[in-house]
JSON list of C-alpha atoms in Angstrom, two decimals:
[
{"chain": "Y", "resi": 998, "resn": "MET", "atom": "CA", "xyz": [167.75, 249.11, 191.39]},
{"chain": "Y", "resi": 999, "resn": "ASP", "atom": "CA", "xyz": [168.24, 252.50, 190.23]},
{"chain": "Y", "resi": 1000, "resn": "PHE", "atom": "CA", "xyz": [165.61, 254.90, 191.80]},
{"chain": "Y", "resi": 1001, "resn": "SER", "atom": "CA", "xyz": [166.90, 258.31, 190.40]},
{"chain": "Y", "resi": 1002, "resn": "GLY", "atom": "CA", "xyz": [164.13, 258.87, 188.31]},
{"chain": "Y", "resi": 1003, "resn": "PHE", "atom": "CA", "xyz": [161.88, 258.95, 191.28]},
{"chain": "Y", "resi": 1004, "resn": "ASN", "atom": "CA", "xyz": [160.84, 262.21, 193.29]},
{"chain": "Y", "resi": 1005, "resn": "ALA", "atom": "CA", "xyz": [162.17, 262.22, 196.72]},
{"chain": "Y", "resi": 1006, "resn": "ALA", "atom": "CA", "xyz": [158.63, 261.11, 198.39]},
{"chain": "Y", "resi": 1007, "resn": "GLU", "atom": "CA", "xyz": [158.50, 257.98, 196.08]},
{"chain": "Y", "resi": 1008, "resn": "GLN", "atom": "CA", "xyz": [162.39, 257.21, 196.74]},
{"chain": "Y", "resi": 1009, "resn": "THR", "atom": "CA", "xyz": [161.75, 257.24, 200.66]},
{"chain": "Y", "resi": 1010, "resn": "HIS", "atom": "CA", "xyz": [158.73, 255.01, 199.87]},
{"chain": "Y", "resi": 1011, "resn": "MET", "atom": "CA", "xyz": [161.00, 252.61, 197.98]},
{"chain": "Y", "resi": 1012, "resn": "ALA", "atom": "CA", "xyz": [163.19, 252.66, 200.60]},
{"chain": "Y", "resi": 1013, "resn": "ARG", "atom": "CA", "xyz": [160.74, 251.70, 203.10]},
{"chain": "Y", "resi": 1014, "resn": "VAL", "atom": "CA", "xyz": [159.25, 248.81, 201.15]},
{"chain": "Y", "resi": 1015, "resn": "ILE", "atom": "CA", "xyz": [162.77, 247.57, 200.44]},
{"chain": "Y", "resi": 1016, "resn": "GLU", "atom": "CA", "xyz": [163.67, 247.53, 204.03]},
{"chain": "Y", "resi": 1017, "resn": "LYS", "atom": "CA", "xyz": [160.21, 246.13, 205.36]},
{"chain": "Y", "resi": 1018, "resn": "LYS", "atom": "CA", "xyz": [160.76, 243.32, 202.84]},
{"chain": "Y", "resi": 1019, "resn": "GLN", "atom": "CA", "xyz": [164.61, 242.76, 204.12]},
{"chain": "Y", "resi": 1020, "resn": "MET", "atom": "CA", "xyz": [163.32, 242.41, 207.53]},
{"chain": "Y", "resi": 1021, "resn": "GLN", "atom": "CA", "xyz": [160.58, 240.03, 206.76]},
{"chain": "Y", "resi": 1022, "resn": "ASP", "atom": "CA", "xyz": [163.19, 237.63, 204.72]},
{"chain": "Y", "resi": 1023, "resn": "PHE", "atom": "CA", "xyz": [165.62, 237.98, 207.91]},
{"chain": "Y", "resi": 1024, "resn": "MET", "atom": "CA", "xyz": [162.66, 237.14, 210.24]},
{"chain": "Y", "resi": 1025, "resn": "ARG", "atom": "CA", "xyz": [161.47, 234.06, 207.87]},
{"chain": "Y", "resi": 1026, "resn": "MET", "atom": "CA", "xyz": [165.37, 232.91, 207.77]},
{"chain": "Y", "resi": 1027, "resn": "TYR", "atom": "CA", "xyz": [165.52, 233.08, 211.54]},
{"chain": "Y", "resi": 1028, "resn": "SER", "atom": "CA", "xyz": [162.50, 231.27, 211.99]},
{"chain": "Y", "resi": 1029, "resn": "SER", "atom": "CA", "xyz": [163.24, 228.69, 209.88]},
{"chain": "Y", "resi": 1030, "resn": "LEU", "atom": "CA", "xyz": [166.47, 228.19, 211.66]},
{"chain": "Y", "resi": 1031, "resn": "VAL", "atom": "CA", "xyz": [165.08, 228.12, 215.01]},
{"chain": "Y", "resi": 1032, "resn": "GLU", "atom": "CA", "xyz": [162.25, 225.68, 213.83]},
{"chain": "Y", "resi": 1033, "resn": "ARG", "atom": "CA", "xyz": [165.04, 222.86, 212.09]},
{"chain": "Y", "resi": 1034, "resn": "CYS", "atom": "CA", "xyz": [167.71, 223.02, 214.69]},
{"chain": "Y", "resi": 1035, "resn": "PHE", "atom": "CA", "xyz": [165.17, 223.05, 217.66]},
{"chain": "Y", "resi": 1036, "resn": "THR", "atom": "CA", "xyz": [163.27, 220.01, 215.81]},
{"chain": "Y", "resi": 1037, "resn": "SER", "atom": "CA", "xyz": [166.64, 218.47, 215.02]},
{"chain": "Y", "resi": 1038, "resn": "CYS", "atom": "CA", "xyz": [168.49, 219.11, 218.29]},
{"chain": "Y", "resi": 1039, "resn": "CYS", "atom": "CA", "xyz": [166.07, 219.22, 221.43]},
{"chain": "Y", "resi": 1040, "resn": "ASN", "atom": "CA", "xyz": [164.57, 216.12, 222.39]},
{"chain": "Y", "resi": 1041, "resn": "ASP", "atom": "CA", "xyz": [164.97, 215.74, 226.16]},
{"chain": "Y", "resi": 1042, "resn": "PHE", "atom": "CA", "xyz": [162.31, 217.95, 227.90]},
{"chain": "Y", "resi": 1043, "resn": "THR", "atom": "CA", "xyz": [163.20, 216.71, 231.70]},
{"chain": "Y", "resi": 1044, "resn": "SER", "atom": "CA", "xyz": [165.67, 219.53, 232.32]},
{"chain": "Y", "resi": 1045, "resn": "LYS", "atom": "CA", "xyz": [165.08, 223.20, 231.22]},
{"chain": "Y", "resi": 1046, "resn": "ALA", "atom": "CA", "xyz": [168.82, 223.49, 230.29]},
{"chain": "Y", "resi": 1047, "resn": "LEU", "atom": "CA", "xyz": [170.28, 222.11, 227.25]},
{"chain": "Y", "resi": 1048, "resn": "SER", "atom": "CA", "xyz": [172.30, 219.32, 227.56]},
{"chain": "Y", "resi": 1049, "resn": "SER", "atom": "CA", "xyz": [175.97, 219.69, 226.31]},
{"chain": "Y", "resi": 1050, "resn": "LYS", "atom": "CA", "xyz": [175.14, 217.09, 223.25]},
{"chain": "Y", "resi": 1051, "resn": "GLU", "atom": "CA", "xyz": [172.31, 219.42, 222.71]},
{"chain": "Y", "resi": 1052, "resn": "GLU", "atom": "CA", "xyz": [173.58, 222.69, 222.79]},
{"chain": "Y", "resi": 1053, "resn": "GLN", "atom": "CA", "xyz": [176.78, 221.24, 220.64]},
{"chain": "Y", "resi": 1054, "resn": "CYS", "atom": "CA", "xyz": [173.92, 220.19, 218.17]},
{"chain": "Y", "resi": 1055, "resn": "MET", "atom": "CA", "xyz": [172.36, 223.71, 218.04]},
{"chain": "Y", "resi": 1056, "resn": "MET", "atom": "CA", "xyz": [175.78, 225.20, 217.39]},
{"chain": "Y", "resi": 1057, "resn": "ASN", "atom": "CA", "xyz": [176.56, 222.91, 214.42]},
{"chain": "Y", "resi": 1058, "resn": "CYS", "atom": "CA", "xyz": [173.35, 223.21, 213.01]},
{"chain": "Y", "resi": 1059, "resn": "ALA", "atom": "CA", "xyz": [173.02, 227.10, 213.14]},
{"chain": "Y", "resi": 1060, "resn": "ASP", "atom": "CA", "xyz": [176.64, 227.33, 211.52]},
{"chain": "Y", "resi": 1061, "resn": "LYS", "atom": "CA", "xyz": [175.84, 225.12, 208.86]},
{"chain": "Y", "resi": 1062, "resn": "PHE", "atom": "CA", "xyz": [172.37, 226.69, 208.25]},
{"chain": "Y", "resi": 1063, "resn": "LEU", "atom": "CA", "xyz": [174.42, 230.24, 208.16]},
{"chain": "Y", "resi": 1064, "resn": "LYS", "atom": "CA", "xyz": [177.10, 228.80, 205.89]},
{"chain": "Y", "resi": 1065, "resn": "HIS", "atom": "CA", "xyz": [174.24, 227.51, 203.64]},
{"chain": "Y", "resi": 1066, "resn": "SER", "atom": "CA", "xyz": [172.53, 230.60, 203.34]},
{"chain": "Y", "resi": 1067, "resn": "GLU", "atom": "CA", "xyz": [175.65, 232.67, 203.09]},
{"chain": "Y", "resi": 1068, "resn": "ARG", "atom": "CA", "xyz": [176.77, 230.38, 199.99]},
{"chain": "Y", "resi": 1069, "resn": "VAL", "atom": "CA", "xyz": [173.21, 230.49, 198.40]},
{"chain": "Y", "resi": 1070, "resn": "GLY", "atom": "CA", "xyz": [173.64, 234.06, 198.48]},
{"chain": "Y", "resi": 1071, "resn": "ALA", "atom": "CA", "xyz": [176.87, 234.30, 197.02]},
{"chain": "Y", "resi": 1072, "resn": "ARG", "atom": "CA", "xyz": [175.61, 232.10, 194.21]},
{"chain": "Y", "resi": 1073, "resn": "PHE", "atom": "CA", "xyz": [172.60, 234.26, 193.73]},
{"chain": "Y", "resi": 1074, "resn": "ALA", "atom": "CA", "xyz": [174.98, 237.53, 193.26]},
{"chain": "Y", "resi": 1075, "resn": "GLU", "atom": "CA", "xyz": [177.22, 235.28, 190.89]},
{"chain": "Y", "resi": 1076, "resn": "GLN", "atom": "CA", "xyz": [174.27, 234.56, 188.90]},
{"chain": "Y", "resi": 1077, "resn": "ASN", "atom": "CA", "xyz": [172.68, 238.16, 188.86]},
{"chain": "Y", "resi": 1078, "resn": "ALA", "atom": "CA", "xyz": [176.02, 239.64, 187.89]},
{"chain": "Y", "resi": 1079, "resn": "GLU", "atom": "CA", "xyz": [176.17, 237.15, 184.95]},
{"chain": "Y", "resi": 1080, "resn": "ALA", "atom": "CA", "xyz": [172.78, 238.05, 183.75]},
{"chain": "Y", "resi": 1081, "resn": "MET", "atom": "CA", "xyz": [173.68, 241.63, 183.91]},
{"chain": "Y", "resi": 1082, "resn": "ASN", "atom": "CA", "xyz": [176.75, 241.18, 181.86]},
{"chain": "Y", "resi": 1083, "resn": "ALA", "atom": "CA", "xyz": [174.77, 239.16, 179.23]},
{"chain": "Y", "resi": 1084, "resn": "MET", "atom": "CA", "xyz": [171.98, 241.98, 179.22]},
{"chain": "Y", "resi": 1085, "resn": "GLN", "atom": "CA", "xyz": [174.70, 244.40, 178.54]},
{"chain": "Y", "resi": 1086, "resn": "LYS", "atom": "CA", "xyz": [176.28, 242.62, 175.71]}
]
């Protein structure tokens, strides 16, 4: 987004709004990751430590989730670039 038409106070405000939104999105993604992986992988509550099987499951789950999120972000960026190119033509 181009905020060059805004004065300094408006630019600062918009930067704060965007930063807050990005932090909310990150926290939502992190919470989703924790909930999904915990629900899928942690099912033995007889010990406070993770078993090796649970630990491996958590690592695999987190890795898959992050790769998926990265891929979705990349596709979004590709489609956004295509839309911007189409608008310029």
